[in-house]
PDB file of C-alpha atoms in Angstrom:
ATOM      1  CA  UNK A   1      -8.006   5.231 -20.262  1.00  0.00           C
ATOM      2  CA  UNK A   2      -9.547   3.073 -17.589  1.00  0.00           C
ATOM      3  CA  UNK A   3     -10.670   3.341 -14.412  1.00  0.00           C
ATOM      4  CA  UNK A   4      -7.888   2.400 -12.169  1.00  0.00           C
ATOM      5  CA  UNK A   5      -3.965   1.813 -12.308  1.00  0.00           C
ATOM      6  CA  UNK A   6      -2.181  -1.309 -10.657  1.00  0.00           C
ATOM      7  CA  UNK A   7       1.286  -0.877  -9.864  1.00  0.00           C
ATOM      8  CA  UNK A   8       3.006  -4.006  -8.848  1.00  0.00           C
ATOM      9  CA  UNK A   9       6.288  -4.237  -7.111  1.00  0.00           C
ATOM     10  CA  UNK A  10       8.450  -7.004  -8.526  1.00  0.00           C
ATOM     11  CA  UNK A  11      11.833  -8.038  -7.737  1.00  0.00           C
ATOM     12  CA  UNK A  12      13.536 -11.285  -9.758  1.00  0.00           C
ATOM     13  CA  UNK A  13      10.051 -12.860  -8.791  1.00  0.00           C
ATOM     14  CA  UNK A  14       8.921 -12.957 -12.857  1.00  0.00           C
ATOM     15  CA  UNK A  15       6.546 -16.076 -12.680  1.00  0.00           C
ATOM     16  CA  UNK A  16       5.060 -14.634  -9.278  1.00  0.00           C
ATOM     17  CA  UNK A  17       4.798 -11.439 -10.913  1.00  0.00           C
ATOM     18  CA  UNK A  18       3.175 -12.873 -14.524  1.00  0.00           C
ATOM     19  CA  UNK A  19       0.636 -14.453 -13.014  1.00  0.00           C
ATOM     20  CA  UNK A  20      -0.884 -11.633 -10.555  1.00  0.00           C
ATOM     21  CA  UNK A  21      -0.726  -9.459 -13.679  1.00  0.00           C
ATOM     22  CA  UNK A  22      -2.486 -12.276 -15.513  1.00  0.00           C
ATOM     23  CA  UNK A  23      -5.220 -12.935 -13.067  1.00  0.00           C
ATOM     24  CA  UNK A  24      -5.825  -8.856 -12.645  1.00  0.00           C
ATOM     25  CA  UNK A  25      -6.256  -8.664 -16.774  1.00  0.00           C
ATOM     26  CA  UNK A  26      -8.545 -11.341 -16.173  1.00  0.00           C
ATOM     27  CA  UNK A  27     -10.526 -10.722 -13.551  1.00  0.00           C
ATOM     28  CA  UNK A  28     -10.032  -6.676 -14.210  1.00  0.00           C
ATOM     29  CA  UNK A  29      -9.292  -6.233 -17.270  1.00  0.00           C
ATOM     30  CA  UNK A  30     -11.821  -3.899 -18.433  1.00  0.00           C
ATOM     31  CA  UNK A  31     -11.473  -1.499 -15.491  1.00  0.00           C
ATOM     32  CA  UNK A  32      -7.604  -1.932 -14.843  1.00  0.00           C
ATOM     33  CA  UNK A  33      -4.592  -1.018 -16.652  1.00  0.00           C
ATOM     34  CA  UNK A  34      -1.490  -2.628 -14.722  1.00  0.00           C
ATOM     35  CA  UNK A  35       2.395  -1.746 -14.905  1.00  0.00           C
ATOM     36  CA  UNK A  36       5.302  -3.533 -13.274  1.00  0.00           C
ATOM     37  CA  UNK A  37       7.998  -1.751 -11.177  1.00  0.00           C
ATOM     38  CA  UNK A  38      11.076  -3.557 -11.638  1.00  0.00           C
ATOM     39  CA  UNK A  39      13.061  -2.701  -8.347  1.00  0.00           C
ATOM     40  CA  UNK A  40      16.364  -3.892  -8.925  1.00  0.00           C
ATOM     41  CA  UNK A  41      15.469  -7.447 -10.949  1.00  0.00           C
ATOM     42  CA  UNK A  42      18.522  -8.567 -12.391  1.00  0.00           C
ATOM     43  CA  UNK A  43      18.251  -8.537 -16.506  1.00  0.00           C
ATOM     44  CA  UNK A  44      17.572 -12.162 -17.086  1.00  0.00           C
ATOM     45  CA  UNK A  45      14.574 -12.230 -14.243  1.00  0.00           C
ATOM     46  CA  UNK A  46      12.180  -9.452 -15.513  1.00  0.00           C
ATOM     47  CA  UNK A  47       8.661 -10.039 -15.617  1.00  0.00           C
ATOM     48  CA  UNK A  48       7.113 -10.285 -19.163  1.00  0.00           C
ATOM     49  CA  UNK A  49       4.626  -7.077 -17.857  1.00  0.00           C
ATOM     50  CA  UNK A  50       7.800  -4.453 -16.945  1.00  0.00           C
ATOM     51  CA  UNK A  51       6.372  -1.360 -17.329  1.00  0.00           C
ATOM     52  CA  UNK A  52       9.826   0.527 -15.497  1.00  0.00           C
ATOM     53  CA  UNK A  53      13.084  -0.876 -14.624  1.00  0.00           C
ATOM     54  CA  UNK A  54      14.790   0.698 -11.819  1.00  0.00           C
ATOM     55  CA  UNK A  55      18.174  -0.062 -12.528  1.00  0.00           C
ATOM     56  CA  UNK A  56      20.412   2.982 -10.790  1.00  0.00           C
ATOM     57  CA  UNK A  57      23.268   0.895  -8.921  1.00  0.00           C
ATOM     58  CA  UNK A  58      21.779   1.130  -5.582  1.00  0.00           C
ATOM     59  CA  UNK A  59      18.421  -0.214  -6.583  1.00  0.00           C
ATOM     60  CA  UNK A  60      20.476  -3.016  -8.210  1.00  0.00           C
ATOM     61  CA  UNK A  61      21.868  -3.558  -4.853  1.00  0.00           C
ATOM     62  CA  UNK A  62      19.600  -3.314  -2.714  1.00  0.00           C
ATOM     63  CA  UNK A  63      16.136  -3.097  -4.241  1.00  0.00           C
ATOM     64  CA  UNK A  64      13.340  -0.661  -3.712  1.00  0.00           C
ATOM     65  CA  UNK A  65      11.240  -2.308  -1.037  1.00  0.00           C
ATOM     66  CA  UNK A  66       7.401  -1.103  -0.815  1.00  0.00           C
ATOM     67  CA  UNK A  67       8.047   2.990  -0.463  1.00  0.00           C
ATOM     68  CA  UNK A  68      10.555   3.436  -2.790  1.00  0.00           C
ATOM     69  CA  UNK A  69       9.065   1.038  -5.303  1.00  0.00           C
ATOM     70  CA  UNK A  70       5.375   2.516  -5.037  1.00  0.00           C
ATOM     71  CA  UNK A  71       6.920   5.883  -5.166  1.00  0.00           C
ATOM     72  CA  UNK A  72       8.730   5.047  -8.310  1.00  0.00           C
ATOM     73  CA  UNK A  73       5.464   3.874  -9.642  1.00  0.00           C
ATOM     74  CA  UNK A  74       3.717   7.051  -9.068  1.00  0.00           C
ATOM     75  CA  UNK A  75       6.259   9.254  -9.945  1.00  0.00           C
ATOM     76  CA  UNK A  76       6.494   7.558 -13.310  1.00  0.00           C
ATOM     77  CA  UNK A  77       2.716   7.987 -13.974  1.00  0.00           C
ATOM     78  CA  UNK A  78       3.450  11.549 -13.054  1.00  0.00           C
ATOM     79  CA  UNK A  79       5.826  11.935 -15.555  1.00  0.00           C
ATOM     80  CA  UNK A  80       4.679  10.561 -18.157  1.00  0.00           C
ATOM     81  CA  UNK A  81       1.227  12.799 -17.650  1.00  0.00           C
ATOM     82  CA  UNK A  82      -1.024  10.046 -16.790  1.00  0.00           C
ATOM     83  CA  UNK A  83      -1.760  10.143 -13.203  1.00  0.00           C
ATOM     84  CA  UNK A  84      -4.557  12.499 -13.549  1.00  0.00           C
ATOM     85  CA  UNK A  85      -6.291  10.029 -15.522  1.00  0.00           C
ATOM     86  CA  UNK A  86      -7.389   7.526 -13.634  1.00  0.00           C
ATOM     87  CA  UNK A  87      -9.667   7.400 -10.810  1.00  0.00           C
ATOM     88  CA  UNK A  88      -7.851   5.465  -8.712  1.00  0.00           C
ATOM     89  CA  UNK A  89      -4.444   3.443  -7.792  1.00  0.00           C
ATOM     90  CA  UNK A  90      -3.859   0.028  -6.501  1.00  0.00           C
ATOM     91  CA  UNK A  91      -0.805  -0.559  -5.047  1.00  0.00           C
ATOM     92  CA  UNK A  92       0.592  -4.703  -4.336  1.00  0.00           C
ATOM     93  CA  UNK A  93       3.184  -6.515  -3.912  1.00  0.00           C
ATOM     94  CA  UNK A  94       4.013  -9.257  -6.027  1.00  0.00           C
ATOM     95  CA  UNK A  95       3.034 -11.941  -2.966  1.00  0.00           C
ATOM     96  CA  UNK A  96      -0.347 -10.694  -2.987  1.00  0.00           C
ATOM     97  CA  UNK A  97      -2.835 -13.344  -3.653  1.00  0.00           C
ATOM     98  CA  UNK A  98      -6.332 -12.105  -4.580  1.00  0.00           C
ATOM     99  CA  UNK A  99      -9.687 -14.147  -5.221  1.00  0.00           C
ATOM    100  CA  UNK A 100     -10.578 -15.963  -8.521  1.00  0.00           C
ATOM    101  CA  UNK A 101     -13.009 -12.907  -9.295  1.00  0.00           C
ATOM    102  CA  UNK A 102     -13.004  -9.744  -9.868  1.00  0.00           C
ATOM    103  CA  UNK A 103     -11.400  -7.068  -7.319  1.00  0.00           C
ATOM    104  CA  UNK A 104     -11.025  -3.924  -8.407  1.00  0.00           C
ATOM    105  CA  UNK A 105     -14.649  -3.552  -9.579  1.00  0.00           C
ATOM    106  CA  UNK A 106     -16.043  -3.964  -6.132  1.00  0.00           C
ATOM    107  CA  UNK A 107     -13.717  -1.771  -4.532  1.00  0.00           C
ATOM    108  CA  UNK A 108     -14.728   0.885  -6.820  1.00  0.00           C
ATOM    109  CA  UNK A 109     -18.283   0.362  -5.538  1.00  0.00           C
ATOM    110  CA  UNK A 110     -17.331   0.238  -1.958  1.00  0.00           C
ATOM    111  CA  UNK A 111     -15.584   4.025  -2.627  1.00  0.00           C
ATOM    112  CA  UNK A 112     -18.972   5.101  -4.035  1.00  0.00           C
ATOM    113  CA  UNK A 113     -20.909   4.359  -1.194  1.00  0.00           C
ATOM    114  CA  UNK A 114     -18.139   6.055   0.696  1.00  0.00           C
ATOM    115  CA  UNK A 115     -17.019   9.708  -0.807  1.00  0.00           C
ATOM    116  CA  UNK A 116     -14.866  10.253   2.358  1.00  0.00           C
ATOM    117  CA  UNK A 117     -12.588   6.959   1.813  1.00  0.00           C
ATOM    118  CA  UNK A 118      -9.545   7.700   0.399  1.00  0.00           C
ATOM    119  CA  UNK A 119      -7.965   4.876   1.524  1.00  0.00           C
ATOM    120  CA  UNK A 120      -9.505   1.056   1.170  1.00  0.00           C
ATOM    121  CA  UNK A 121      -7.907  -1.990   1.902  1.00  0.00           C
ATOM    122  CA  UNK A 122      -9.228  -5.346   1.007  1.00  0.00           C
ATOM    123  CA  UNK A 123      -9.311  -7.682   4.381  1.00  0.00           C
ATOM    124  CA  UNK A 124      -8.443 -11.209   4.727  1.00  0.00           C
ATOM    125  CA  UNK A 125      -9.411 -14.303   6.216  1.00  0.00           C
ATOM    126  CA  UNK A 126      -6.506 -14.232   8.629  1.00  0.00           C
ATOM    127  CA  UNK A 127      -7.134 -10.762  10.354  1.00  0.00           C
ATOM    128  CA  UNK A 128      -8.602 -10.216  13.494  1.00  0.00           C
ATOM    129  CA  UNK A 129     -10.194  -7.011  11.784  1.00  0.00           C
ATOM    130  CA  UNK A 130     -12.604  -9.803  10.415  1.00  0.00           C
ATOM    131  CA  UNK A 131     -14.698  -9.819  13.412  1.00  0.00           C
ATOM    132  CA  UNK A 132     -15.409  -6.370  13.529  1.00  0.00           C
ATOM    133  CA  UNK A 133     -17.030  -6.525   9.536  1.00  0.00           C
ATOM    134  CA  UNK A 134     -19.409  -8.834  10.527  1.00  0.00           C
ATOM    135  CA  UNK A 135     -22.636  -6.410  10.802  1.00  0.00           C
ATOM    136  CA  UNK A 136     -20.954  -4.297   8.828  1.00  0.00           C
ATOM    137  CA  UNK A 137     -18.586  -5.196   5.611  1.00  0.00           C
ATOM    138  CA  UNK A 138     -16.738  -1.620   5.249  1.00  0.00           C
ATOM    139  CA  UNK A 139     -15.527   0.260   8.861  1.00  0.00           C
ATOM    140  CA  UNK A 140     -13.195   2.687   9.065  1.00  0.00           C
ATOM    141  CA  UNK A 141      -9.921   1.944  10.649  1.00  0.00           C
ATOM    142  CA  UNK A 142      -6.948   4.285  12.056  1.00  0.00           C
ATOM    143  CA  UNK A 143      -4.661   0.730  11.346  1.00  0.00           C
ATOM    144  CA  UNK A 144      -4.438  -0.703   8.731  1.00  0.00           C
ATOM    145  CA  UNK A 145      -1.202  -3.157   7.741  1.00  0.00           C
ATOM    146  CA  UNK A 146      -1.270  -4.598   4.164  1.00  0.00           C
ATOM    147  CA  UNK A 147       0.183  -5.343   1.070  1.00  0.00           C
ATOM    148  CA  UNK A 148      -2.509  -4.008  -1.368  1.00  0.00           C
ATOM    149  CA  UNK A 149      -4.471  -0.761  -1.284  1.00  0.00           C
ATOM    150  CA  UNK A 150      -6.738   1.075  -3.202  1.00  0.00           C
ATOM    151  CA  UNK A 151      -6.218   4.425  -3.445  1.00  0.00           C
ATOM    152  CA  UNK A 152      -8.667   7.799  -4.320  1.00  0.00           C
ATOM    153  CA  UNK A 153      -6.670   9.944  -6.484  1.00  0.00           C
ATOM    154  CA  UNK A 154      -8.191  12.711  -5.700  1.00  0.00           C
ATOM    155  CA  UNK A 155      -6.801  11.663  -1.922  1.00  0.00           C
ATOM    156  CA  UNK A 156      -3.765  10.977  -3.529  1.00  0.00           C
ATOM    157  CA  UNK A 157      -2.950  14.306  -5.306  1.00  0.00           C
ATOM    158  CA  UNK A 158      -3.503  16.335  -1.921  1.00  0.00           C
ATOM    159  CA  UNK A 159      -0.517  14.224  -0.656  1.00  0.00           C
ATOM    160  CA  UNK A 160       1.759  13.802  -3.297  1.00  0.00           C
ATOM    161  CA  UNK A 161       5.241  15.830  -3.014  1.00  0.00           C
ATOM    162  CA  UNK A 162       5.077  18.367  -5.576  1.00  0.00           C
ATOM    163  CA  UNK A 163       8.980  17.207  -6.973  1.00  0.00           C
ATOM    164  CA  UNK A 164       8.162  13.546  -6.756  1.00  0.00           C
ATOM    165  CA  UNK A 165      10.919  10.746  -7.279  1.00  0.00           C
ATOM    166  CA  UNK A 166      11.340   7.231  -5.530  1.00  0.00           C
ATOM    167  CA  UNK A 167      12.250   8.496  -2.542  1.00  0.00           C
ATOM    168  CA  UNK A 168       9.655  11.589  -1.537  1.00  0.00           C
ATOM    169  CA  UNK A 169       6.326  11.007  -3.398  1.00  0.00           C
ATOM    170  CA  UNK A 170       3.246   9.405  -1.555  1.00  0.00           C
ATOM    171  CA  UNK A 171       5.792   7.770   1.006  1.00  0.00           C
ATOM    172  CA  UNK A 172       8.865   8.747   2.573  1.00  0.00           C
ATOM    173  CA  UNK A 173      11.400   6.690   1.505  1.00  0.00           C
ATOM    174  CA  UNK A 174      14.035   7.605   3.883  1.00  0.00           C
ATOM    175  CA  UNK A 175      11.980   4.944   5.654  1.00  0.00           C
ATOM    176  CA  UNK A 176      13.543   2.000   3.530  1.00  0.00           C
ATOM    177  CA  UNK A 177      11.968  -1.652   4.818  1.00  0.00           C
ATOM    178  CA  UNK A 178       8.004   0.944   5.326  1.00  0.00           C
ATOM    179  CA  UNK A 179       7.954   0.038   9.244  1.00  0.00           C
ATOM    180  CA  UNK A 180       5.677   2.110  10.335  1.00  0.00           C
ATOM    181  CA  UNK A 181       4.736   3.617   7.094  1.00  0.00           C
ATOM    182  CA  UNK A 182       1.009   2.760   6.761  1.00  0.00           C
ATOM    183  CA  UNK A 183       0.446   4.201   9.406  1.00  0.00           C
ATOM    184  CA  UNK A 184       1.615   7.531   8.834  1.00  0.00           C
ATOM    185  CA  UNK A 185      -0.523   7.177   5.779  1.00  0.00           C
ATOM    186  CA  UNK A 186      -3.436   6.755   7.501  1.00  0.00           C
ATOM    187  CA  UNK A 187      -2.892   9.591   9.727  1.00  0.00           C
ATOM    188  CA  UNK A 188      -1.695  11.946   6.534  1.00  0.00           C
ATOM    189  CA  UNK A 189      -5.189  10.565   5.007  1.00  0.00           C
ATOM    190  CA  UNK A 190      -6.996  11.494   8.327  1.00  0.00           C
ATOM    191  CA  UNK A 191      -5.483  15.051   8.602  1.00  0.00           C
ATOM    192  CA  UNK A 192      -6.819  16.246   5.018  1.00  0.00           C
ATOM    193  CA  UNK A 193     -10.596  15.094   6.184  1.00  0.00           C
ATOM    194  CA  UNK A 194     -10.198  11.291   4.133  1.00  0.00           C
ATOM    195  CA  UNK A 195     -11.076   8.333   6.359  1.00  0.00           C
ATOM    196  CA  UNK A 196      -9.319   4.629   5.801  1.00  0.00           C
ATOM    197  CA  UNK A 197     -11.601   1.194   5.413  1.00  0.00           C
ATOM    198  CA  UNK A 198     -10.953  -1.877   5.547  1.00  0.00           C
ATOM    199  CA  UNK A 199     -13.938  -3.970   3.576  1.00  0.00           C
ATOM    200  CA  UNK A 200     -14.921  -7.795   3.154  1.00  0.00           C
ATOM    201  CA  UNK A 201     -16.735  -7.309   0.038  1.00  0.00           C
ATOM    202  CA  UNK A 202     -13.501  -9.163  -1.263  1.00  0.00           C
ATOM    203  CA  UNK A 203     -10.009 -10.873   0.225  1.00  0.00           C
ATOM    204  CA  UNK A 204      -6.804 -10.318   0.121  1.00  0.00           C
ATOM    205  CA  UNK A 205      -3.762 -12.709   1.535  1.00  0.00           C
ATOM    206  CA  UNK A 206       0.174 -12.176   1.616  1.00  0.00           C
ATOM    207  CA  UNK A 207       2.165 -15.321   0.521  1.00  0.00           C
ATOM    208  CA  UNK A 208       5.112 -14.994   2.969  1.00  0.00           C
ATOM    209  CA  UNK A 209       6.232 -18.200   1.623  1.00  0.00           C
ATOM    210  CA  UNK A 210       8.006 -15.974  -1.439  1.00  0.00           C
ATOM    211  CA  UNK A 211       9.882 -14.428   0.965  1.00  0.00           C
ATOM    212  CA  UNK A 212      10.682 -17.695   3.628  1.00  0.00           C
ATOM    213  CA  UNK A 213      11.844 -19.481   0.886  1.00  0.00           C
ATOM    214  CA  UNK A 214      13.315 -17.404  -2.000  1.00  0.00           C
ATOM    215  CA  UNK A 215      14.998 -14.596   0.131  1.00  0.00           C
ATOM    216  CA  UNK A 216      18.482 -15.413  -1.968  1.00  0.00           C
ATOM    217  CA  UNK A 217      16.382 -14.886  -5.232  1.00  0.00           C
ATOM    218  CA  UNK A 218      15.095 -11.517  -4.090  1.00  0.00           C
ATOM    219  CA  UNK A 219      18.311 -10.702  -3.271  1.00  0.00           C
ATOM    220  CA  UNK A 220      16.714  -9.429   0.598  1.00  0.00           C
ATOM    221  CA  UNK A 221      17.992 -10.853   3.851  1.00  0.00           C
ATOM    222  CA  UNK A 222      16.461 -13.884   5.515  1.00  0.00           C
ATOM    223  CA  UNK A 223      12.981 -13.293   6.554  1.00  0.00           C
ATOM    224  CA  UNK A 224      13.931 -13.328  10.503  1.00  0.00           C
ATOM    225  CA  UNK A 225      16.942 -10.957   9.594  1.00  0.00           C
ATOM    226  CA  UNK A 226      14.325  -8.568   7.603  1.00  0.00           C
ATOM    227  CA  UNK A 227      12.174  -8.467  10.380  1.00  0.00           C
ATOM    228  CA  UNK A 228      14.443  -7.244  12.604  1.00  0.00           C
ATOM    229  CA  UNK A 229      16.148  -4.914  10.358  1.00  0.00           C
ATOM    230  CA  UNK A 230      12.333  -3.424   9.617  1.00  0.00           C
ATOM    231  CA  UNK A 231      11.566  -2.719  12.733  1.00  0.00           C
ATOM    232  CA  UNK A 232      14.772  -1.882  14.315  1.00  0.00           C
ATOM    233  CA  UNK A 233      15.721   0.623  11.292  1.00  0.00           C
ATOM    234  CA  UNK A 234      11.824   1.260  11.256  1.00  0.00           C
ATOM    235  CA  UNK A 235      11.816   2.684  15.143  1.00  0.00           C
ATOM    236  CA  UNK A 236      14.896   4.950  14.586  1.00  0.00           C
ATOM    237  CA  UNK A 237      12.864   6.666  11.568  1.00  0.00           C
ATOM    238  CA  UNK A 238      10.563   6.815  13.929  1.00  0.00           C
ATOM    239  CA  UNK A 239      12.263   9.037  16.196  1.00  0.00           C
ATOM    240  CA  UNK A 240      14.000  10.700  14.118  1.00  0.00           C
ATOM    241  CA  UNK A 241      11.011  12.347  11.971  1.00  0.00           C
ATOM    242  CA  UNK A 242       8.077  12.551  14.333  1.00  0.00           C
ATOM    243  CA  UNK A 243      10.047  11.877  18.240  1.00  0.00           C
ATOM    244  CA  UNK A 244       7.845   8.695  19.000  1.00  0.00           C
ATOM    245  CA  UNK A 245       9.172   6.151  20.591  1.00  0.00           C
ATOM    246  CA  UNK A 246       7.309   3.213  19.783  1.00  0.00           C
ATOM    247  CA  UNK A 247       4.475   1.935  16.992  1.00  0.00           C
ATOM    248  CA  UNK A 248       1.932   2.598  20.034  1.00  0.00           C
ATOM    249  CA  UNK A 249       2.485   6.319  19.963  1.00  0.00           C
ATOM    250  CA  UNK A 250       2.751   6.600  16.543  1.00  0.00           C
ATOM    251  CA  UNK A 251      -0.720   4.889  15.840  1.00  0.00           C
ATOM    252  CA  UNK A 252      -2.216   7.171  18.847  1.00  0.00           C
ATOM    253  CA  UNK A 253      -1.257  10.195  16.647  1.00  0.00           C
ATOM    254  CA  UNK A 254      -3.806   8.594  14.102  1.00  0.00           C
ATOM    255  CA  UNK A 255      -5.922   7.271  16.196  1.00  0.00           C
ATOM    256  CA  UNK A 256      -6.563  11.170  17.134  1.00  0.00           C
ATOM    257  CA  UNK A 257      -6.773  12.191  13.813  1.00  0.00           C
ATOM    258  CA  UNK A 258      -9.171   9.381  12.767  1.00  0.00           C
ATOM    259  CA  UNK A 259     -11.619  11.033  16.511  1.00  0.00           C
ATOM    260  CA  UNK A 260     -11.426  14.205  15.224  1.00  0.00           C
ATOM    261  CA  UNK A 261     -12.696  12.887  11.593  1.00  0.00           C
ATOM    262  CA  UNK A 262     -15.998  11.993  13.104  1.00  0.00           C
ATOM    263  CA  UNK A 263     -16.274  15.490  14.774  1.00  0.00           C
ATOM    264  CA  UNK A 264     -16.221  17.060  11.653  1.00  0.00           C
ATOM    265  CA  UNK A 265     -18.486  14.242   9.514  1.00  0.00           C
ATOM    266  CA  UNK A 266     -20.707  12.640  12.125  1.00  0.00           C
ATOM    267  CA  UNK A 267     -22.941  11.539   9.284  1.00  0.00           C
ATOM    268  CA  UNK A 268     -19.740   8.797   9.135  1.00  0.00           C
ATOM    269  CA  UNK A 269     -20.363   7.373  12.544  1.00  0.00           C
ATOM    270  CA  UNK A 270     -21.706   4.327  11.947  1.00  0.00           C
ATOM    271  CA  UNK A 271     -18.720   2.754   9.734  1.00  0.00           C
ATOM    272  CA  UNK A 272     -16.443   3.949  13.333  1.00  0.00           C
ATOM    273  CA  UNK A 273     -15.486   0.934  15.360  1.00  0.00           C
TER     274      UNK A 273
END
């Protein structure tokens, strides 16, 4: 078994799909098993890598979006007795547009040279988080808002729901579109003593283009539509589970959990920002 397992979220996108798969098994190969989540493709438009189809009615309908689908992922590597095996889980999107060269294997070396990381996300050259890697290529972060993370199992396993499915595994998916769900991540990660990084050892983008132009394909609203939905349906989940208000309050919950990190491992200081 190798090193690390890439799920990929894929929904009637099969070329977009194919070729992340194809450049991970290039780049990653020997490191980096991948499977394909199928969250509600219709028959004719799965990828040639499906690993699992979710094909219940209402993921036909309305897909599985980035909980659900990850969720689905994980619980399926549960189930099938292989999550234990692998060191470490990178989650993406389908849009996610990586570097012509390897990935995975520095990220593996960036989690070496931090024990305490359970969490790493790859940055890219459109972040203002850039600025603040410039002394320093790895800092820890209590934000971080991406399509692609790497993930310590060990982390992983302390927050996994013990009866997993696609809706209550790693994520809640009561919180369909994920407003707001990275961030509760982070602060979950935070709480059981793991800190989150963002690194530039290597790049990651989002091709929002996928979704601007082939909404109707993916079978999601309009991007302007989804946006408002997400944050909108995002806010009330919000309230609902934790009584905050806004995205501020909710990231000031892990912004106090990622303080009283470097209380308890000063030796970490120097990757704060």
């Amino acid at each position: 078994m190798k090193k690390v397992a890439a799920i990929i979220l894929n929904r009637n996108l099969p070329e977009v799909t194919d070729s992340l798969c194809g450049h991970l098994r290039e780049h990653d190969g020997d490191i980096t098993d991948v499977f394909v989540v199928e969250a509600g493709s219709d028959r004719d438009k799965l990828s040639r890598g499906c690993t699992w189809y979710a094909d219940w009615p209402e993921a036909m309908e309305h897909g599985l979006r980035y909980p659900r689908g990850m969720n689905y992922g994980l619980s399926m590597l549960i189930k099938e007795k292989k999550l234990s095996s692998y060191e470490a889980f990178f989650l993406l999107t389908n849009d996610t547009e990586l570097e012509k060269k390897p990935t995975l294997a520095p990220l593996l070396e960036v989690m070496e040279q931090h024990p305490r990381v359970g969490i790493l996300s790859p940055c890219s050259r459109m972040w203002g988080e850039k600025q603040l890697l410039k002394t320093e290529p790895t800092r820890y972060f209590w934000y971080i808002h991406n399509t692609a993370y790497l993930l310590r199992r060990r982390m992983a396993e302390t927050l996994i729901d013990p009866e997993p499915d696609h809706l209550h595994c790693l994520f809640d998916g009561t919180n369909f579109r994920g407003y707001g769900t990275e961030t509760e991540l982070v602060a979950k990660a935070y709480a059981n003593d793991w800190a989150a990084a963002i690194t530039a050892k290597v790049w990651a983008e989002e091709n929002e283009a996928h979704l601007l132009n082939k909404s109707d394909l993916i079978k999601t609203e309009t991007y302007e539509q989804n946006i408002r939905l997400y944050i909108e349906e995002g806010r009330r989940w919000m309230r609902r589970k934790y009584g905050f208000n806004s995205r501020w309050q909710m990231q000031q919950h892990a912004k106090f959990l990622y303080d009283q990190f470097f209380e308890f491992y000063p030796e970490y200081a120097a990757y704060r920002i």
